[in-house]
Amino acid sequence: MTLSSVLIVAAALIGIGLYGALSQQSFVMLMMGLELMLNGALLAVIGFWSFALGGAPEGQLLAIIIMAVMAVDMAVGFALVTAVYRKRQADTTESLGTLKN
Amino acid sequence: MTQMLAILILLLFLTAGIAAAAMLDRAIPALVAGRPMKSSLSAPFAVAAAMAIAPKSDTEHPDRVGWVLAPILYFTLAAVGLSVVPLSPRLVAAPSEVGIVLWGACEALTVVAVFLHGWSANAPLPLMGAYRYVAIGLPAMLLSMFVLIGAALPAQSLGLVEIVESQRDVWNVVRQPAGLVLFLMLGLSVSLRGPFDYADPYDLAGGTQAEVSGAARLSWRLARLAMLVSVSAMTATVFLGGYLGPVLPGFVWLALKSALVLVALVAAGNWFARMPPARMMSFLWLALLPLSFLMLAAVGVELLLWG
Amino acid sequence: MGLIDIAFILLSAVAVISGWRVFVTDSMVRASFLLLLSFVAVALIILLMAAPYIGVATIFMMAVEMMVMALFMVMFMMNPAGLNPMMMVHQNRFAIGAGVVAFAGLSLAALATDFVDNRVDPAKRVVHDLGIELLGPSMLTFETAGVTLLATMVGAVVLSARSGRFGASDEGSLPPGLEPGGEPAGRKPEESGGHHHHHHMHG
């Protein structure tokens, strides 16, 4: 286990997540893509922290911030989906041209 | 070496605990009703043996992997949760400096395991049980985290050995009695029991296990009992001083205290009635969660002033 | 190759394969559980890299998050248990290309760069350090994250709550028709409903 190998795994997760976020029609599946990208970012941050930073506590802080971003992403995402679904009965990106109203 | 010894003792503890819990489940209602309790010693084994050899039924297009995996996952979570419980300052099966966070992760994954069990059957009643349980189990699990943080504050550590050591002068149950009550409610919730049994209740014909029979049903029941034993040991460790006690060795004290909690949980599960799910959800979010916040704040103030 | 390396390779395989399966599986609930599996594998890799708190907290948080995700899946999907087959993608080729380019670019960058070798000392009290950091030098950052989460909670409730201070949040809005330009779908408002009540108040 080296820093390069950890970063390659993180890159793979980010690549798959990007594919998901771009290709999925359902809002919830789209959010899964975003989460997977953040998953890769988390792995990369901890990789740097563990192999190149000598365990400086700020690295762990950054990981905690990423986890907070994940939580915000999920909560706001689901709230928007619920609101949109209630107004338009829509849960896919195609059925929605605008967020107005 | 000590680790192997700890694992061995915990395995024994888990097996004995499961058997005791199964007996208590029959003995306590009999005691309340004034019926003879003699049959409750052997009946659980007879029922288990009958279940093990019973033929198994099937639903249409179930999620096979999930259906097989759910009881295994549930049992594993109970075992992993139990493994961080210290038997003495040095006798720990899985020493971890983040013991209570690990237990919290086991609680969170328990909700997943129960949902998986109900969902993968692909049948109405199990799915309803699973769906209800997520709604009730998640807030119950969340508030248990505040309770655990309250217990970790005096120890200034997330490790369970430190939490036990911080109770040398006074047990946490004296410092935070509300915490113990809330944690016992969590115990009922993670082991799907009595007032918190929204996953496998009678009104859903057994909920998530409605379509399960034979050995699979037996393994699910065993996993539920294992989680009950595990949560009893955790309660004893976090609130009742764990292995602390005079004369007798530490693990005997732990076993005695866990047994006490186990009896209390089985009795509470049989005694209290269940609320409708919607009311229980309001109760959890509007009454118990704020109570756990207040309790946590009170612990903080107490430590600031007298800590 | 040590035990840690073997564990790392296995866990990486689980993380990547289950992450990929998320987007090709039939059922939405399976998709969220596969994503959870990917997260758990990454969390275990993080544990291998000597960050116990972050690893275990990731498992804890993701278990809750993915459970909620599965719940929403079942709620929004057309088939009750989310077990029926489905495939809903658009611009698939472009998305695959973007994913591959992102992976290739990032891995090349990772391989081409010469990193400093400064490993974390196994004897370091990383959890203790993190706690001191969170409530010491980085208190402001940590508290900002906390306030952001609070704002998120309030925002989420405002967006998703059905009943607000001024009546139901979807009052006056019409669902789209079942066919283009057709009758609005959903429940018809009852004649003797809230409006009737309103008249009484005035009269």
Coordinates of C-alpha atoms in Angstrom, one line a residue:
Chain A
M1 CA 0.0 0.0 0.0
T2 CA 1.6 3.2 -1.2
L3 CA 0.3 6.7 -1.7
S4 CA 0.2 6.2 -5.5
S5 CA -1.8 3.0 -5.2
V6 CA -4.3 4.7 -2.8
L7 CA -4.6 7.7 -5.2
I8 CA -5.3 5.4 -8.2
V9 CA -8.1 3.7 -6.3
A10 CA -9.5 7.2 -5.4
A11 CA -9.2 8.2 -9.0
A12 CA -11.2 5.1 -10.1
L13 CA -13.9 6.0 -7.6
I14 CA -14.0 9.6 -8.8
G15 CA -14.2 8.5 -12.4
I16 CA -17.1 6.1 -11.7
G17 CA -18.8 8.7 -9.7
L18 CA -18.5 11.3 -12.5
Y19 CA -19.9 8.8 -14.9
G20 CA -22.9 8.2 -12.6
A21 CA -23.5 11.9 -12.0
L22 CA -23.5 12.6 -15.8
S23 CA -25.4 9.6 -17.0
Q24 CA -28.2 9.0 -14.5
Q25 CA -31.6 10.4 -15.1
S26 CA -33.1 9.8 -11.7
F27 CA -32.2 12.6 -9.2
V28 CA -31.5 10.1 -6.5
M29 CA -29.1 8.1 -8.7
L30 CA -27.4 11.3 -9.7
M31 CA -26.8 12.1 -6.0
M32 CA -25.2 8.6 -5.7
G33 CA -22.7 9.6 -8.3
L34 CA -21.8 12.8 -6.4
E35 CA -21.4 10.7 -3.2
L36 CA -19.1 8.3 -4.9
M37 CA -16.9 11.2 -6.1
L38 CA -16.8 12.5 -2.5
N39 CA -15.9 9.0 -1.4
G40 CA -12.9 9.0 -3.7
A41 CA -11.9 12.5 -2.4
L42 CA -12.1 11.3 1.2
L43 CA -9.8 8.3 0.4
A44 CA -7.3 10.6 -1.3
V45 CA -7.3 13.1 1.6
I46 CA -6.7 10.4 4.1
G47 CA -4.0 8.9 1.8
F48 CA -2.1 12.2 1.7
W49 CA -2.6 12.6 5.5
S50 CA -1.2 9.1 6.2
F51 CA 1.7 8.9 3.8
A52 CA 2.9 12.4 3.1
L53 CA 1.7 14.6 5.9
G54 CA 3.1 12.5 8.8
G55 CA -0.3 12.6 10.5
A56 CA -0.8 16.3 10.8
P57 CA -4.2 16.8 12.5
E58 CA -5.4 19.3 9.9
G59 CA -5.6 16.5 7.4
Q60 CA -8.2 14.7 9.5
L61 CA -10.0 18.0 9.8
L62 CA -10.3 18.2 6.1
A63 CA -11.7 14.7 6.0
I64 CA -14.3 15.7 8.5
I65 CA -15.2 18.7 6.3
I66 CA -15.7 16.3 3.4
M67 CA -18.1 14.3 5.5
A68 CA -20.0 17.4 6.4
V69 CA -20.2 18.3 2.7
M70 CA -21.6 14.8 2.0
A71 CA -24.3 15.3 4.6
V72 CA -25.2 18.8 3.3
D73 CA -25.3 17.4 -0.3
M74 CA -27.7 14.6 0.8
A75 CA -30.0 16.7 2.9
V76 CA -30.4 19.6 0.5
G77 CA -30.7 17.1 -2.4
F78 CA -33.4 15.1 -0.9
A79 CA -35.3 18.2 0.3
L80 CA -35.2 19.6 -3.3
V81 CA -36.3 16.2 -4.8
T82 CA -39.2 16.1 -2.3
A83 CA -40.3 19.6 -3.1
V84 CA -40.0 19.1 -6.9
Y85 CA -41.8 15.8 -6.7
R86 CA -44.6 17.3 -4.8
K87 CA -45.1 20.2 -7.3
R88 CA -44.5 18.3 -10.6
Q89 CA -44.6 14.6 -9.8
A90 CA -41.1 14.5 -11.4
D91 CA -38.1 12.6 -10.2
T92 CA -35.9 12.6 -13.3
T93 CA -33.8 15.4 -14.8
E94 CA -35.5 15.3 -18.2
S95 CA -38.9 16.1 -16.8
L96 CA -37.5 19.3 -15.3
G97 CA -36.3 22.2 -17.4
T98 CA -36.2 24.7 -14.6
L99 CA -36.3 24.9 -10.8
K100 CA -38.5 28.0 -10.9
N101 CA -41.9 27.7 -9.1
Chain B
M1 CA -2.6 -14.2 24.0
T2 CA -4.9 -12.1 26.3
Q3 CA -6.8 -11.2 23.2
M4 CA -7.5 -14.9 22.4
L5 CA -8.6 -15.4 26.0
A6 CA -11.0 -12.4 25.8
I7 CA -12.5 -13.7 22.6
L8 CA -13.0 -17.1 24.2
I9 CA -14.7 -15.6 27.2
L10 CA -16.9 -13.4 25.1
L11 CA -18.0 -16.4 22.9
L12 CA -19.0 -18.3 26.1
F13 CA -20.7 -15.1 27.3
L14 CA -22.7 -14.7 24.1
T15 CA -23.8 -18.3 24.0
A16 CA -24.9 -18.4 27.6
G17 CA -26.5 -15.0 27.1
I18 CA -28.6 -16.1 24.1
A19 CA -29.8 -19.2 26.0
A20 CA -30.6 -17.1 29.1
A21 CA -32.5 -14.5 27.0
A22 CA -34.5 -17.2 25.3
M23 CA -35.5 -18.7 28.6
L24 CA -36.3 -15.3 30.1
D25 CA -38.5 -14.5 27.2
R26 CA -40.7 -17.4 28.3
A27 CA -40.2 -17.2 32.0
I28 CA -41.1 -13.6 32.6
P29 CA -44.6 -13.6 30.9
A30 CA -45.3 -16.8 32.8
L31 CA -44.2 -15.2 36.1
V32 CA -46.4 -12.2 35.4
A33 CA -49.4 -14.4 34.6
G34 CA -48.8 -16.7 37.6
R35 CA -48.3 -19.7 35.4
P36 CA -45.6 -22.3 36.3
M37 CA -42.2 -21.3 34.8
K38 CA -40.7 -24.8 34.7
S39 CA -41.3 -25.4 31.0
S40 CA -39.5 -22.2 30.0
L41 CA -36.1 -23.9 30.8
S42 CA -36.5 -26.5 28.0
A43 CA -39.1 -25.1 25.7
P44 CA -36.8 -22.7 23.8
F45 CA -34.5 -25.5 22.8
A46 CA -37.4 -27.7 21.6
V47 CA -38.8 -24.8 19.6
A48 CA -35.3 -24.0 18.2
A49 CA -34.8 -27.7 17.2
A50 CA -38.2 -27.8 15.5
M51 CA -37.4 -24.6 13.6
A52 CA -34.0 -25.9 12.5
I53 CA -35.5 -28.9 10.7
A54 CA -38.7 -27.3 9.5
P55 CA -39.0 -27.0 5.7
K56 CA -38.3 -23.7 4.2
S57 CA -40.8 -21.7 2.1
D58 CA -40.1 -19.1 -0.6
T59 CA -41.5 -15.9 -2.1
E60 CA -41.6 -14.8 -5.7
H61 CA -38.3 -13.3 -6.9
P62 CA -36.8 -12.5 -3.5
D63 CA -33.4 -10.8 -3.4
R64 CA -31.5 -14.0 -2.5
V65 CA -28.2 -12.5 -1.5
G66 CA -29.8 -10.0 0.8
W67 CA -32.2 -12.6 2.3
V68 CA -29.3 -14.9 3.3
L69 CA -27.0 -12.1 4.3
A70 CA -29.4 -10.1 6.6
P71 CA -29.3 -12.5 9.6
I72 CA -25.6 -13.1 9.2
L73 CA -25.0 -9.4 9.1
Y74 CA -27.2 -8.8 12.1
F75 CA -25.4 -11.5 14.1
T76 CA -22.0 -10.2 13.1
L77 CA -22.9 -6.7 14.2
A78 CA -23.9 -8.0 17.6
A79 CA -20.6 -9.9 17.9
V80 CA -18.5 -6.9 16.7
G81 CA -20.3 -4.6 19.1
L82 CA -19.6 -7.1 21.9
S83 CA -15.9 -7.4 21.0
V84 CA -15.0 -3.9 22.2
V85 CA -16.4 -4.5 25.7
P86 CA -13.5 -4.7 28.1
L87 CA -13.4 -7.7 30.5
S88 CA -10.6 -6.0 32.6
P89 CA -8.3 -3.1 31.8
R90 CA -6.1 -5.4 29.7
L91 CA -8.5 -8.1 28.7
V92 CA -10.2 -6.8 25.6
A93 CA -11.0 -8.8 22.5
A94 CA -10.8 -5.8 20.1
P95 CA -8.9 -3.0 21.8
S96 CA -10.0 0.3 20.2
E97 CA -9.5 3.9 21.1
V98 CA -12.8 4.7 19.4
G99 CA -14.9 1.9 21.0
I100 CA -18.2 3.8 21.4
V101 CA -18.0 5.1 17.8
L102 CA -17.6 1.5 16.7
W103 CA -20.6 0.5 18.7
G104 CA -22.5 3.4 17.1
A105 CA -21.5 2.2 13.6
C106 CA -22.9 -1.3 14.6
E107 CA -26.2 0.3 15.7
A108 CA -26.4 2.2 12.4
L109 CA -25.7 -0.9 10.3
T110 CA -28.3 -2.8 12.4
V111 CA -31.0 -0.6 10.8
V112 CA -29.6 -1.6 7.4
A113 CA -29.6 -5.3 8.3
V114 CA -33.2 -5.2 9.5
F115 CA -34.3 -3.2 6.4
L116 CA -32.4 -5.7 4.2
H117 CA -34.2 -8.6 5.8
G118 CA -37.6 -7.2 5.2
W119 CA -37.0 -5.7 1.8
S120 CA -35.3 -8.7 0.2
A121 CA -38.3 -11.0 0.9
N122 CA -40.2 -9.0 -1.8
A123 CA -43.5 -9.4 0.0
P124 CA -45.9 -6.8 1.5
L125 CA -45.8 -7.5 5.2
P126 CA -42.0 -7.8 5.6
L127 CA -41.5 -4.6 3.5
M128 CA -43.9 -2.7 5.8
G129 CA -42.1 -3.9 8.8
A130 CA -38.8 -2.9 7.3
Y131 CA -40.1 0.5 6.3
R132 CA -41.5 1.2 9.7
Y133 CA -38.4 0.1 11.4
V134 CA -36.2 2.6 9.5
A135 CA -38.5 5.4 10.5
I136 CA -38.4 4.5 14.2
G137 CA -34.9 2.8 14.4
L138 CA -33.0 5.7 12.9
P139 CA -34.0 8.5 15.4
A140 CA -33.7 6.0 18.3
M141 CA -30.2 5.2 17.1
L142 CA -29.3 8.9 16.7
L143 CA -30.3 9.8 20.2
S144 CA -28.3 6.9 21.6
M145 CA -25.2 8.6 20.2
F146 CA -25.8 11.7 22.3
V147 CA -26.2 9.4 25.3
L148 CA -22.9 7.7 24.6
I149 CA -21.1 11.1 24.1
G150 CA -22.5 12.1 27.5
A151 CA -20.9 9.0 29.0
A152 CA -17.6 9.6 27.2
L153 CA -17.3 13.2 28.4
P154 CA -16.3 12.4 32.0
A155 CA -13.7 9.9 30.7
Q156 CA -12.4 12.4 28.1
S157 CA -12.0 9.5 25.7
L158 CA -14.0 7.5 23.2
G159 CA -12.4 4.2 24.4
L160 CA -14.4 1.9 26.6
V161 CA -11.6 1.0 29.0
E162 CA -11.2 4.7 29.8
I163 CA -15.0 5.1 30.2
V164 CA -15.1 2.2 32.7
E165 CA -12.0 3.6 34.5
S166 CA -13.8 7.0 34.8
Q167 CA -16.5 5.3 36.9
R168 CA -14.2 4.2 39.7
D169 CA -15.6 6.8 42.1
V170 CA -19.2 6.9 40.9
W171 CA -21.0 5.0 38.2
N172 CA -22.4 6.8 35.3
V173 CA -25.9 5.7 36.2
V174 CA -25.7 8.0 39.2
R175 CA -24.3 10.9 37.2
Q176 CA -26.7 10.5 34.2
P177 CA -29.7 8.4 35.1
A178 CA -31.7 9.7 32.1
G179 CA -28.9 8.4 29.9
L180 CA -29.4 4.9 31.2
V181 CA -33.2 5.0 30.5
L182 CA -32.6 6.3 27.0
F183 CA -30.0 3.7 26.3
L184 CA -32.3 0.9 27.5
M185 CA -34.9 2.2 25.0
L186 CA -32.2 1.9 22.3
G187 CA -31.6 -1.6 23.6
L188 CA -35.2 -2.5 22.9
S189 CA -35.0 -0.8 19.5
V190 CA -31.9 -2.6 18.2
S191 CA -33.1 -6.0 19.5
L192 CA -36.6 -5.4 18.0
R193 CA -38.5 -5.9 21.2
G194 CA -41.7 -4.8 22.9
P195 CA -42.5 -1.1 22.7
F196 CA -39.9 -0.6 20.0
D197 CA -40.7 -3.7 17.9
Y198 CA -41.8 -2.1 14.7
A199 CA -40.0 -4.5 12.4
D200 CA -41.2 -7.9 13.6
P201 CA -44.5 -7.2 15.4
Y202 CA -47.6 -9.4 15.7
D203 CA -49.8 -6.9 13.8
L204 CA -47.7 -7.6 10.7
A205 CA -47.8 -11.3 11.2
G206 CA -44.1 -11.2 12.2
G207 CA -43.1 -8.3 10.0
T208 CA -39.7 -8.9 8.4
Q209 CA -39.8 -12.6 9.3
A210 CA -43.3 -13.1 8.1
E211 CA -42.2 -15.0 5.0
V212 CA -39.1 -16.7 6.5
S213 CA -39.3 -20.2 7.8
G214 CA -37.0 -23.0 8.9
A215 CA -33.4 -22.5 9.7
A216 CA -33.4 -19.0 8.2
R217 CA -36.0 -18.0 10.8
L218 CA -34.1 -19.6 13.5
S219 CA -30.9 -17.7 12.6
W220 CA -32.8 -14.4 12.5
R221 CA -34.2 -15.1 16.0
L222 CA -30.8 -16.1 17.3
A223 CA -29.3 -12.9 15.8
R224 CA -32.0 -10.8 17.6
L225 CA -31.1 -12.5 20.9
A226 CA -27.4 -12.0 20.3
M227 CA -28.0 -8.3 19.8
L228 CA -29.9 -8.2 23.0
V229 CA -27.0 -9.8 24.9
S230 CA -24.6 -7.4 23.2
V231 CA -26.6 -4.3 24.1
S232 CA -26.9 -5.5 27.7
A233 CA -23.1 -5.9 28.0
M234 CA -22.7 -2.4 26.5
T235 CA -25.2 -0.9 28.9
A236 CA -23.5 -2.5 31.9
T237 CA -20.1 -1.2 30.7
V238 CA -21.1 2.3 29.9
F239 CA -23.5 3.0 32.9
L240 CA -22.9 0.3 35.5
G241 CA -19.2 0.4 35.8
G242 CA -18.5 -2.7 33.6
Y243 CA -15.9 -4.9 35.1
L244 CA -15.4 -2.8 38.3
G245 CA -16.3 -4.6 41.5
P246 CA -14.7 -6.0 44.7
V247 CA -13.3 -9.5 45.3
L248 CA -14.7 -11.3 42.2
P249 CA -12.8 -11.1 38.9
G250 CA -13.8 -8.4 36.4
F251 CA -15.6 -10.6 33.9
V252 CA -17.8 -12.1 36.5
W253 CA -18.9 -8.6 37.6
L254 CA -19.5 -7.7 33.9
A255 CA -21.6 -10.9 33.5
L256 CA -23.7 -10.2 36.6
K257 CA -24.4 -6.6 35.6
S258 CA -25.2 -7.6 32.0
A259 CA -27.6 -10.3 33.3
L260 CA -29.3 -7.6 35.4
V261 CA -29.8 -5.4 32.3
L262 CA -30.9 -8.4 30.3
V263 CA -33.7 -9.2 32.8
A264 CA -34.7 -5.5 32.8
L265 CA -34.8 -5.4 29.0
V266 CA -36.8 -8.6 28.6
A267 CA -39.2 -7.5 31.4
A268 CA -39.6 -4.0 29.8
G269 CA -40.2 -5.6 26.4
N270 CA -43.0 -7.7 27.8
W271 CA -44.5 -5.1 30.1
F272 CA -44.8 -1.9 28.0
A273 CA -47.4 -1.5 25.3
R274 CA -46.4 -0.3 21.8
M275 CA -47.4 3.2 20.5
P276 CA -48.7 3.6 16.9
P277 CA -45.7 4.3 14.7
A278 CA -46.6 7.9 13.9
R279 CA -47.0 8.8 17.5
M280 CA -43.7 7.0 18.4
M281 CA -41.9 9.0 15.7
S282 CA -43.2 12.3 17.1
F283 CA -42.3 11.2 20.6
L284 CA -38.8 10.3 19.6
W285 CA -38.1 13.5 17.6
L286 CA -40.0 16.0 19.8
A287 CA -39.5 14.6 23.3
L288 CA -36.6 12.2 23.6
L289 CA -34.1 13.8 21.2
P290 CA -34.4 17.2 23.0
L291 CA -34.1 15.4 26.3
S292 CA -30.9 13.8 25.2
F293 CA -29.6 17.2 24.1
L294 CA -30.5 18.7 27.5
M295 CA -28.8 15.8 29.2
L296 CA -25.6 16.2 27.2
A297 CA -25.6 19.9 28.0
A298 CA -26.1 19.2 31.7
V299 CA -23.2 16.7 31.7
G300 CA -21.0 19.4 30.1
V301 CA -22.0 22.0 32.7
E302 CA -21.5 19.6 35.6
L303 CA -18.0 18.8 34.3
L304 CA -17.1 22.5 33.8
L305 CA -18.2 23.3 37.4
W306 CA -17.1 20.3 39.4
G307 CA -15.1 18.2 36.9
Chain C
M1 CA 3.6 -8.6 0.2
G2 CA 2.4 -8.2 3.7
L3 CA -1.1 -8.8 5.2
I4 CA -1.9 -5.1 4.9
D5 CA -1.2 -5.1 1.2
I6 CA -3.4 -8.1 0.5
A7 CA -6.2 -6.5 2.6
F8 CA -5.7 -3.2 0.7
I9 CA -6.0 -4.9 -2.7
L10 CA -9.1 -6.9 -1.7
L11 CA -10.8 -3.8 -0.2
S12 CA -9.9 -1.7 -3.2
A13 CA -11.4 -4.2 -5.5
V14 CA -14.6 -4.3 -3.4
A15 CA -14.8 -0.5 -3.3
V16 CA -14.3 0.0 -7.1
I17 CA -16.4 -3.0 -8.3
S18 CA -19.4 -2.2 -6.0
G19 CA -19.1 1.5 -6.9
W20 CA -19.3 0.4 -10.6
R21 CA -22.2 -2.0 -9.9
V22 CA -24.2 0.9 -8.4
F23 CA -24.9 2.2 -11.9
V24 CA -25.6 -1.0 -13.6
T25 CA -27.7 -2.9 -11.1
D26 CA -31.4 -3.2 -11.8
S27 CA -32.8 -2.2 -8.5
M28 CA -32.5 1.2 -6.9
V29 CA -32.4 -0.3 -3.4
R30 CA -29.6 -2.6 -4.4
A31 CA -27.8 0.4 -5.8
S32 CA -27.8 2.2 -2.5
F33 CA -26.7 -0.9 -0.6
L34 CA -23.9 -1.4 -3.2
L35 CA -22.8 2.2 -2.6
L36 CA -22.8 1.5 1.1
L37 CA -20.6 -1.5 0.5
S38 CA -18.2 0.7 -1.5
F39 CA -18.1 3.2 1.4
V40 CA -17.5 0.5 4.0
A41 CA -14.6 -0.8 1.9
V42 CA -13.1 2.7 1.7
A43 CA -13.6 3.1 5.4
L44 CA -11.7 -0.1 6.1
I45 CA -8.9 1.1 3.9
I46 CA -8.9 4.3 6.0
L47 CA -8.6 2.1 9.1
L48 CA -5.6 0.4 7.5
M49 CA -4.1 3.8 7.1
A50 CA -4.2 4.4 10.8
A51 CA -7.1 6.8 11.0
P52 CA -9.5 5.0 13.3
Y53 CA -11.9 7.8 14.1
I54 CA -12.4 8.9 10.5
G55 CA -12.8 5.3 9.3
V56 CA -15.4 4.2 11.9
A57 CA -17.3 7.5 11.6
T58 CA -17.5 7.1 7.8
I59 CA -19.1 3.7 8.3
F60 CA -21.5 5.1 10.9
M61 CA -22.5 8.1 8.7
M62 CA -22.8 6.2 5.5
A63 CA -24.9 3.5 7.0
V64 CA -27.4 6.2 8.0
E65 CA -27.2 8.1 4.8
M66 CA -27.5 5.1 2.5
M67 CA -30.4 3.8 4.6
V68 CA -32.2 7.1 4.0
M69 CA -31.3 6.9 0.3
A70 CA -32.8 3.4 0.0
L71 CA -35.9 4.7 1.8
F72 CA -36.2 7.6 -0.8
M73 CA -35.6 5.1 -3.6
V74 CA -38.5 3.0 -2.5
M75 CA -40.6 6.1 -2.0
F76 CA -40.1 7.7 -5.5
M77 CA -39.8 4.5 -7.5
M78 CA -42.7 3.2 -9.5
N79 CA -42.3 -0.4 -8.3
P80 CA -43.1 -0.9 -4.6
A81 CA -40.1 -2.8 -3.3
G82 CA -37.7 -1.4 -5.9
L83 CA -37.0 -4.9 -7.2
N84 CA -38.1 -4.6 -10.8
P85 CA -35.5 -4.2 -13.5
M86 CA -34.8 -0.7 -14.8
M87 CA -32.2 1.3 -16.6
M88 CA -32.4 5.0 -16.8
V89 CA -29.5 6.8 -18.4
H90 CA -28.9 9.6 -20.8
Q91 CA -25.7 10.8 -22.7
N92 CA -24.2 7.4 -21.8
R93 CA -21.3 7.5 -24.2
F94 CA -20.2 11.0 -23.2
A95 CA -20.5 10.1 -19.5
I96 CA -18.4 7.0 -19.9
G97 CA -15.8 9.1 -21.8
A98 CA -15.8 11.8 -19.0
G99 CA -15.4 9.1 -16.3
V100 CA -12.5 7.4 -18.1
V101 CA -10.7 10.7 -18.8
A102 CA -11.1 11.7 -15.2
F103 CA -9.7 8.4 -14.0
A104 CA -6.8 8.4 -16.5
G105 CA -5.9 12.0 -15.8
L106 CA -6.0 11.7 -12.0
S107 CA -4.0 8.4 -12.0
L108 CA -1.4 9.8 -14.3
A109 CA -1.0 12.8 -12.0
A110 CA -0.7 10.4 -9.1
L111 CA 1.9 8.3 -10.8
A112 CA 3.9 11.2 -12.3
T113 CA 4.2 13.2 -9.1
D114 CA 7.0 12.6 -6.7
F115 CA 5.4 12.6 -3.2
V116 CA 7.1 13.4 0.0
D117 CA 7.5 10.2 2.1
N118 CA 6.4 11.2 5.6
R119 CA 4.3 8.4 7.1
V120 CA 2.2 8.7 10.1
D121 CA 4.0 7.4 13.2
P122 CA 2.1 4.4 14.5
A123 CA 2.6 5.6 18.1
K124 CA 1.0 9.0 17.4
R125 CA -2.3 9.5 19.3
V126 CA -4.2 10.5 16.2
V127 CA -7.7 10.5 17.7
H128 CA -6.5 12.7 20.6
D129 CA -4.8 15.0 18.2
L130 CA -8.0 15.3 16.1
G131 CA -10.0 16.2 19.1
I132 CA -7.6 18.9 20.2
E133 CA -7.4 20.2 16.7
L134 CA -11.2 20.3 16.3
L135 CA -11.8 22.2 19.5
G136 CA -8.5 24.2 19.5
P137 CA -6.7 25.8 16.5
S138 CA -9.5 24.8 14.0
M139 CA -12.4 25.6 16.3
L140 CA -13.7 28.3 13.8
T141 CA -13.7 25.9 10.9
F142 CA -15.4 23.2 12.9
E143 CA -18.0 25.5 14.2
T144 CA -18.7 26.9 10.7
A145 CA -19.3 23.3 9.5
G146 CA -21.7 22.9 12.5
V147 CA -23.6 26.1 11.6
T148 CA -23.7 25.1 8.0
L149 CA -25.3 21.7 9.0
L150 CA -27.8 23.6 11.1
A151 CA -28.7 25.8 8.2
T152 CA -29.0 22.7 6.0
M153 CA -31.4 21.2 8.4
V154 CA -33.6 24.3 8.5
G155 CA -33.4 24.6 4.7
A156 CA -34.3 21.0 4.2
V157 CA -37.3 21.2 6.5
V158 CA -38.5 24.4 4.8
L159 CA -38.1 22.8 1.4
S160 CA -39.8 19.6 2.2
A161 CA -42.4 20.3 4.8
R162 CA -45.9 20.0 3.4
S163 CA -47.6 22.4 5.8
G164 CA -46.1 25.8 6.4
R165 CA -47.2 28.8 8.4
F166 CA -49.3 30.0 5.5
G167 CA -51.0 26.7 4.6
A168 CA -49.9 23.7 2.6
S169 CA -46.7 24.2 0.7
D170 CA -48.3 22.8 -2.5
E171 CA -51.5 24.8 -2.3
G172 CA -52.5 26.2 -5.7
S173 CA -50.0 24.2 -7.6
L174 CA -51.2 21.6 -10.1
P175 CA -49.5 18.3 -11.0
P176 CA -48.8 17.8 -14.7
G177 CA -51.3 15.8 -16.8
L178 CA -51.1 12.1 -17.3
E179 CA -50.8 12.8 -21.1
P180 CA -49.4 16.0 -22.5
G181 CA -51.9 18.8 -22.0
G182 CA -54.4 16.5 -20.3
E183 CA -56.2 16.6 -17.0
P184 CA -53.9 17.2 -14.0
A185 CA -53.0 14.0 -12.3
G186 CA -53.4 13.3 -8.6
R187 CA -56.2 13.9 -6.2
K188 CA -58.9 16.3 -7.1
P189 CA -59.6 19.1 -4.6
E190 CA -62.8 18.5 -2.8
E191 CA -65.6 21.0 -3.2
S192 CA -66.5 21.0 0.5
G193 CA -62.9 21.2 1.6
G194 CA -60.9 24.1 3.0
H195 CA -62.7 26.8 0.9
H196 CA -66.0 26.0 2.4
H197 CA -64.6 26.5 5.8
H198 CA -63.1 29.8 4.7
H199 CA -66.5 31.1 3.8
H200 CA -67.9 30.3 7.1
M201 CA -65.2 32.3 8.8
H202 CA -66.2 35.4 6.8
G203 CA -69.9 34.9 7.0

